[in-house]
Amino acid sequence: MKFLRVPCVLCGLLVQARAIDREAFTFTNYNLDVRIEPEQQRLAVRGKIILRNDSTSPQKTLCLQISSTLDWRSIRIEDKPVQFVSQPYTSDIDHTGALSEAIVTLPKDLAPKSAVELEIGYEGIIPLDGTRLTRIGVPEQQARHSDWDQIGKSVTAVRGAGYVAWYPVATESANLSEGNSVFETVARWKAREMQARLKVKLSHSGEGTPAALLCNGEGGGLRSDEQTGGAYLSVNECAFHPLGEAVPLFVIGNYDSLDQPAVNISYLPDHRPVAETYATAAQLVVPFVTEWFSTLKGPAEVKAEVVELSDPEAAPYESGSMLLTPLNGDSKLAQLTAVHQLAHAAFFSPRPWIFEGLAHFAQALYRERESSRPSALDFIGLHRTALAETEKALAEEQTKNAGAGESLIATSIEDFYRSKALYVWWMLRDMVGDDGLKKALAAYRPDEDTTPSYMQHLIESQTKRDLGWFFDDWVYRDRGLPDFRIAAVYPWETSGKAHVVTVTVENLGDAGAEVPLILNMEEGQVTKRLQVMGKSKAIVRIEAASAPQEIVVNDGSVPESDMSNNVYKIEPPVKKN
Ligand SMILES: [Zn+2]
C-alpha cells in the first residue's frame, strides 16, 4: 500500500501544477499609483487592475508576477483581502531572471469572458541586475550595458515587460538559453495586451531641484512639483490607451532639453555639445527622410524624442519614435541613427517587419546617398550572419517540429523583423525602383493594413509587377535563404574583342530571388539581373565588349546562406581556328 501512495501524491502535485494557467487572463486595465524614491532605489505601488478570463474554462486561481526584487504587500477583491501565496518563479522575462509571483485564489470561479478587479500593493527596489544574462555566460560588464534598467540615485531608467516587471504581468516561464523562448513569451504577452489601457501616476521625491520625469505614454497634462524645505515631490501622469506595441518605460534625471522642429532631445548635465551634434544631424537628414516617407499620417504624427542614457556604452533602446541612447559626438553615426528615428516618426505601421524594416532600409538608402551602393551593401551585410544563423537554427527546429517556421509577417524574432525585413525592402526596391516604391509607401494607410497581402498589392498596383512569388517566399512563409552558385559558364568569342557568355545560375536554397549577376571583363563590367526560383536554375546570355574574366553572382543585396560559392573564374576561351 505504501508503494502505491507515492505515485498518487505526485499525481496530485501534477494536477495542481497544471491547474495554473498563467496565460488564461488578459490584463485589460491598469490604474497605478507609483511612488519612486531614487535615493533608496525604491518603488512602491498601489492601484487597481482588471483581469479578464480569456481561456475557455472557468478559473479559480490567477497569477500576478512582478520583478523578483519587489514584494507583494496586499491583494484585495471588493474591499476584502484575498488569499494568495507568494513564490519566486524563475523566468528570463525579467532582468533579474526571476519573478515574485502571487497565486491568488479567487472567492469563486470566474467564468470565461468574465472580469475581476483587484486592488493591489507591492514594493521593493529596482537595482541594476544582469543575472539573466550572466547566468548564460554573458560577461558582467556587457550584461550591464544591455540590461541597464535601474532606479538610480542620479539617473533612473526602467523599461517594462521583457525587461523589468514593474507592473504586474502573467506569463509562462521563459528561458534565454532555449532558442527564442523569451522573444516568443514577450510577443504573446504583447499580443494579449494590445488593447489594454494603462494609466500611471508617477511621483518621485528627493532633495534639491526636482528632477525631470519622462515616459513614453501620453502626459495627460498633470505635473506638479511641491517643495517643502530642501525636499521636493514631483507628480506626473503617463497613460497608454491602448498599449499597442508600446513597452511602458520611465526615466528620471536632471535632464535639460533641446527642442528642435524634428526632434526633442533630453540630455544630461554638461552634455549640451553632444545633444547639439545629434540635433544638427537630425535637421540634416530631414529632407532625405521626407523624400521617402513624405506623408505623415495617423499616430505617427509625433515628434521624435531622444533621451540620453548615462552609461556611455549602454545599448540603445527604442519604443516607437522615442529613443533611449548614450550620446556621443560622432556626427555620421548620429545621422544614421536620426534617419532610423525620423523614419519611425514619419511612417507608422502596426506590422514590425514594415515599421522596423523600413527604418533600417532608410538607413541603408541614406548610406547609399551619402557614399555609394557598395557602402550601403556593406551596411546591409552587417545583418547577414545573424540572419543566416537564425534561419539555420529555425530550419533545424523545423525538422524536429513541423510548422516551427517564422513568416516575416507573423514573426516575433528581431533578426527577422529587422535584418530580414531590411533585405526584403532592399530587394523590392532593386526590383521595382525608387519611384514605384515611394508611391506605394505614400499610399500606405496603417488602418487599412488589415490583410497580409495589403503591402504586396500596394506595390504591385504602383509598379505593375507580379510580386506574388517574392512575397510568398520571403514574407508570407519562411523558406530560409537562397544559396546561389554558378553551375556553368560558356564564353564564346564572336568577333574581334566581342564575346558572348552564357551563364547558368543554380539556387540550392528554397527561397527565390532576383539576383544581380556581374561579369568582370578585361575592361569594365556588365551587370544583369536574373530571377532564380528556389531549387532551380536560370540561364542568361551576356554580351561582353572585351575578354570576360570572372562571373560573380550576388553583389550582397540578396541574403544567402553561403556566399563562398558565388565567384567563377573564366579561363581564356579557346580561339576558333
Ligand atoms: Zn526602429
XYZ file of N, CA and C in Angstrom, residues 177-271:
285
model
N 18.262 30.568 -22.581
C 19.087 29.525 -23.192
C 18.263 28.587 -24.074
N 16.959 28.831 -24.148
C 16.116 27.989 -25.014
C 15.629 28.764 -26.230
N 16.453 28.812 -27.246
C 16.077 29.434 -28.527
C 15.398 30.777 -28.361
N 14.217 30.886 -28.928
C 13.511 32.165 -28.937
C 12.476 32.282 -27.835
N 12.617 31.470 -26.802
C 11.576 31.408 -25.778
C 11.231 32.773 -25.157
N 12.243 33.615 -24.926
C 11.945 34.923 -24.327
C 11.210 35.824 -25.324
N 11.723 35.875 -26.552
C 11.061 36.661 -27.602
C 9.607 36.242 -27.754
N 9.403 34.927 -27.814
C 8.053 34.421 -28.055
C 7.124 34.720 -26.887
N 7.651 34.580 -25.679
C 6.833 34.842 -24.494
C 6.448 36.319 -24.436
N 7.423 37.193 -24.695
C 7.135 38.622 -24.680
C 6.139 38.963 -25.791
N 6.310 38.327 -26.954
C 5.403 38.602 -28.080
C 3.970 38.159 -27.746
N 3.845 36.990 -27.070
C 2.499 36.530 -26.691
C 1.863 37.501 -25.710
N 2.688 37.964 -24.758
C 2.192 38.924 -23.771
C 1.733 40.209 -24.452
N 2.559 40.742 -25.347
C 2.224 41.987 -26.035
C 0.957 41.837 -26.865
N 0.834 40.665 -27.523
C -0.352 40.448 -28.362
C -1.610 40.448 -27.496
N -1.506 39.834 -26.301
C -2.667 39.803 -25.408
C -2.994 41.182 -24.874
N -1.972 42.021 -24.701
C -2.148 43.323 -24.048
C -2.340 44.482 -25.017
N -2.418 44.166 -26.302
C -2.532 45.194 -27.339
C -3.629 46.223 -27.035
N -4.780 45.762 -26.544
C -5.916 46.663 -26.314
C -6.004 47.153 -24.864
N -5.063 46.730 -24.028
C -5.134 47.107 -22.607
C -4.885 48.603 -22.422
N -5.483 49.138 -21.373
C -5.257 50.546 -21.054
C -4.433 50.620 -19.779
N -3.489 51.510 -19.786
C -2.624 51.613 -18.614
C -2.472 53.083 -18.244
N -2.780 53.394 -17.001
C -2.642 54.770 -16.531
C -1.807 54.747 -15.261
N -0.747 55.506 -15.262
C 0.145 55.504 -14.108
C 0.338 56.924 -13.597
N 0.191 57.077 -12.289
C 0.574 58.344 -11.670
C 1.954 58.104 -11.094
N 2.939 58.752 -11.663
C 4.319 58.524 -11.241
C 4.756 59.686 -10.375
N 5.110 59.404 -9.129
C 5.621 60.511 -8.328
C 6.992 60.148 -7.810
N 7.838 61.123 -7.744
C 9.170 60.858 -7.198
C 9.571 62.001 -6.294
N 10.387 61.679 -5.337
C 10.767 62.685 -4.354
C 12.258 62.633 -4.132
N 12.788 63.718 -3.618
C 14.221 63.780 -3.349
C 14.590 65.141 -2.810
N 15.887 65.398 -2.814
C 16.396 66.675 -2.314
C 16.752 67.585 -3.490
N 16.739 68.890 -3.225
C 17.220 69.840 -4.240
C 16.203 70.139 -5.321
N 16.719 70.436 -6.506
C 15.832 70.781 -7.629
C 15.127 69.520 -8.118
N 13.832 69.617 -8.401
C 13.135 68.428 -8.883
C 13.735 67.922 -10.194
N 13.975 66.616 -10.234
C 14.491 66.018 -11.458
C 13.345 65.892 -12.454
N 13.685 65.769 -13.740
C 12.658 65.617 -14.772
C 12.259 64.157 -14.879
N 10.962 63.935 -15.138
C 10.500 62.577 -15.364
C 9.969 62.479 -16.795
N 10.432 61.470 -17.508
C 9.994 61.289 -18.889
C 9.390 59.907 -19.027
N 8.324 59.815 -19.798
C 7.780 58.493 -20.072
C 7.312 58.450 -21.512
N 7.068 57.246 -22.018
C 6.746 57.137 -23.442
C 5.242 57.065 -23.724
N 4.421 57.410 -22.716
C 2.984 57.456 -22.945
C 2.518 58.899 -23.067
N 1.199 59.088 -22.969
C 0.693 60.454 -23.026
C 0.781 61.090 -21.660
N 1.203 62.346 -21.629
C 1.464 63.024 -20.365
C 0.217 63.368 -19.576
N -0.895 63.579 -20.251
C -2.137 63.905 -19.562
C -2.133 65.292 -18.928
N -1.065 66.010 -19.124
C -1.013 67.398 -18.665
C -0.830 67.581 -17.174
N -0.866 66.487 -16.416
C -0.734 66.652 -14.974
C 0.724 66.626 -14.555
N 1.166 67.701 -13.998
C 2.508 67.692 -13.463
C 2.553 68.738 -12.363
N 2.985 68.324 -11.219
C 3.089 69.305 -10.152
C 4.332 69.031 -9.327
N 4.954 70.083 -8.927
C 6.124 69.967 -8.063
C 5.806 70.653 -6.746
N 6.075 69.973 -5.681
C 5.874 70.583 -4.360
C 7.217 70.669 -3.688
N 7.489 71.802 -3.111
C 8.772 71.967 -2.462
C 8.513 72.226 -0.980
N 9.080 71.408 -0.114
C 8.998 71.709 1.313
C 10.397 71.627 1.888
N 10.884 72.767 2.311
C 12.262 72.824 2.792
C 13.185 72.512 1.639
N 14.094 71.561 1.816
C 15.015 71.197 0.739
C 14.489 70.055 -0.089
N 13.318 69.495 0.290
C 12.824 68.301 -0.394
C 11.762 68.651 -1.422
N 11.621 67.809 -2.417
C 10.573 68.026 -3.422
C 9.770 66.754 -3.638
N 8.549 66.950 -4.130
C 7.727 65.824 -4.560
C 7.177 66.213 -5.927
N 7.452 65.410 -6.915
C 7.015 65.715 -8.268
C 6.043 64.642 -8.739
N 4.905 65.076 -9.295
C 3.880 64.114 -9.720
C 3.616 64.256 -11.216
N 3.654 63.146 -11.922
C 3.422 63.141 -13.366
C 2.430 62.049 -13.711
N 1.764 62.243 -14.849
C 0.863 61.189 -15.283
C 1.358 60.642 -16.611
N 1.191 59.347 -16.777
C 1.618 58.720 -18.024
C 0.555 57.688 -18.391
N -0.006 57.833 -19.577
C -1.111 56.936 -19.934
C -0.943 56.340 -21.319
N -1.451 55.139 -21.449
C -1.465 54.441 -22.738
C -2.890 53.953 -22.964
N -3.562 54.502 -23.960
C -4.870 53.950 -24.258
C -5.019 53.797 -25.747
N -4.803 52.585 -26.258
C -4.351 51.395 -25.544
C -2.829 51.278 -25.608
N -2.324 50.158 -25.051
C -0.887 49.921 -25.013
C -0.288 49.712 -26.404
N -1.020 48.992 -27.259
C -0.491 48.708 -28.601
C 0.840 47.991 -28.504
N 1.799 48.460 -29.262
C 3.128 47.829 -29.293
C 4.036 48.361 -28.176
N 3.579 49.369 -27.440
C 4.475 50.062 -26.513
C 4.883 49.202 -25.318
N 6.098 49.421 -24.859
C 6.578 48.862 -23.599
C 6.734 50.072 -22.672
N 5.830 50.210 -21.688
C 5.867 51.421 -20.859
C 7.203 51.573 -20.125
N 7.764 52.743 -20.203
C 9.046 52.982 -19.549
C 9.049 54.368 -18.912
N 9.896 54.538 -17.907
C 10.064 55.873 -17.331
C 11.531 56.144 -17.048
N 11.867 57.434 -17.128
C 13.241 57.869 -16.931
C 13.191 59.081 -16.004
N 14.076 59.122 -15.025
C 14.140 60.284 -14.130
C 15.587 60.738 -14.033
N 15.812 62.021 -14.163
C 17.175 62.530 -14.052
C 17.185 64.034 -14.208
N 18.350 64.628 -14.010
C 18.457 66.080 -14.159
C 18.640 66.445 -15.629
N 17.591 66.208 -16.383
C 17.672 66.429 -17.826
C 17.402 67.878 -18.200
N 18.134 68.329 -19.227
C 17.818 69.581 -19.885
C 17.287 69.190 -21.245
N 16.553 70.108 -21.887
C 16.073 69.680 -23.188
C 16.420 70.652 -24.292
N 16.634 70.079 -25.467
C 16.949 70.842 -26.664
C 15.823 70.523 -27.634
N 14.944 71.514 -27.822
C 13.754 71.258 -28.617
C 13.921 71.807 -30.026
N 13.914 70.902 -30.994
C 14.095 71.271 -32.399
C 12.827 70.890 -33.170
N 12.648 71.449 -34.371
C 11.414 71.093 -35.105
C 11.249 69.589 -35.324
N 12.335 68.888 -35.617
C 12.195 67.467 -35.937
C 12.332 66.559 -34.720
N 13.021 67.024 -33.708
C 13.347 66.139 -32.601
C 13.498 66.918 -31.298
N 13.110 66.266 -30.205
C 13.318 66.876 -28.895
C 14.334 66.014 -28.143
N 15.419 66.624 -27.705
C 16.489 65.844 -27.086
C 16.604 66.179 -25.599
N 16.502 65.154 -24.755
C 16.705 65.354 -23.321
C 18.104 64.856 -22.983
N 18.943 65.769 -22.531
C 20.332 65.397 -22.291
C 20.726 65.668 -20.853
N 21.770 64.996 -20.427
C 22.228 65.095 -19.043
C 23.140 66.316 -18.862
N 23.295 66.778 -17.624
C 24.061 67.997 -17.380
C 25.429 67.977 -18.077
N 25.819 69.091 -18.606
C 27.097 69.294 -19.299
C 27.207 68.586 -20.640
N 26.135 67.983 -21.118
C 26.227 67.266 -22.393
C 25.587 68.018 -23.560
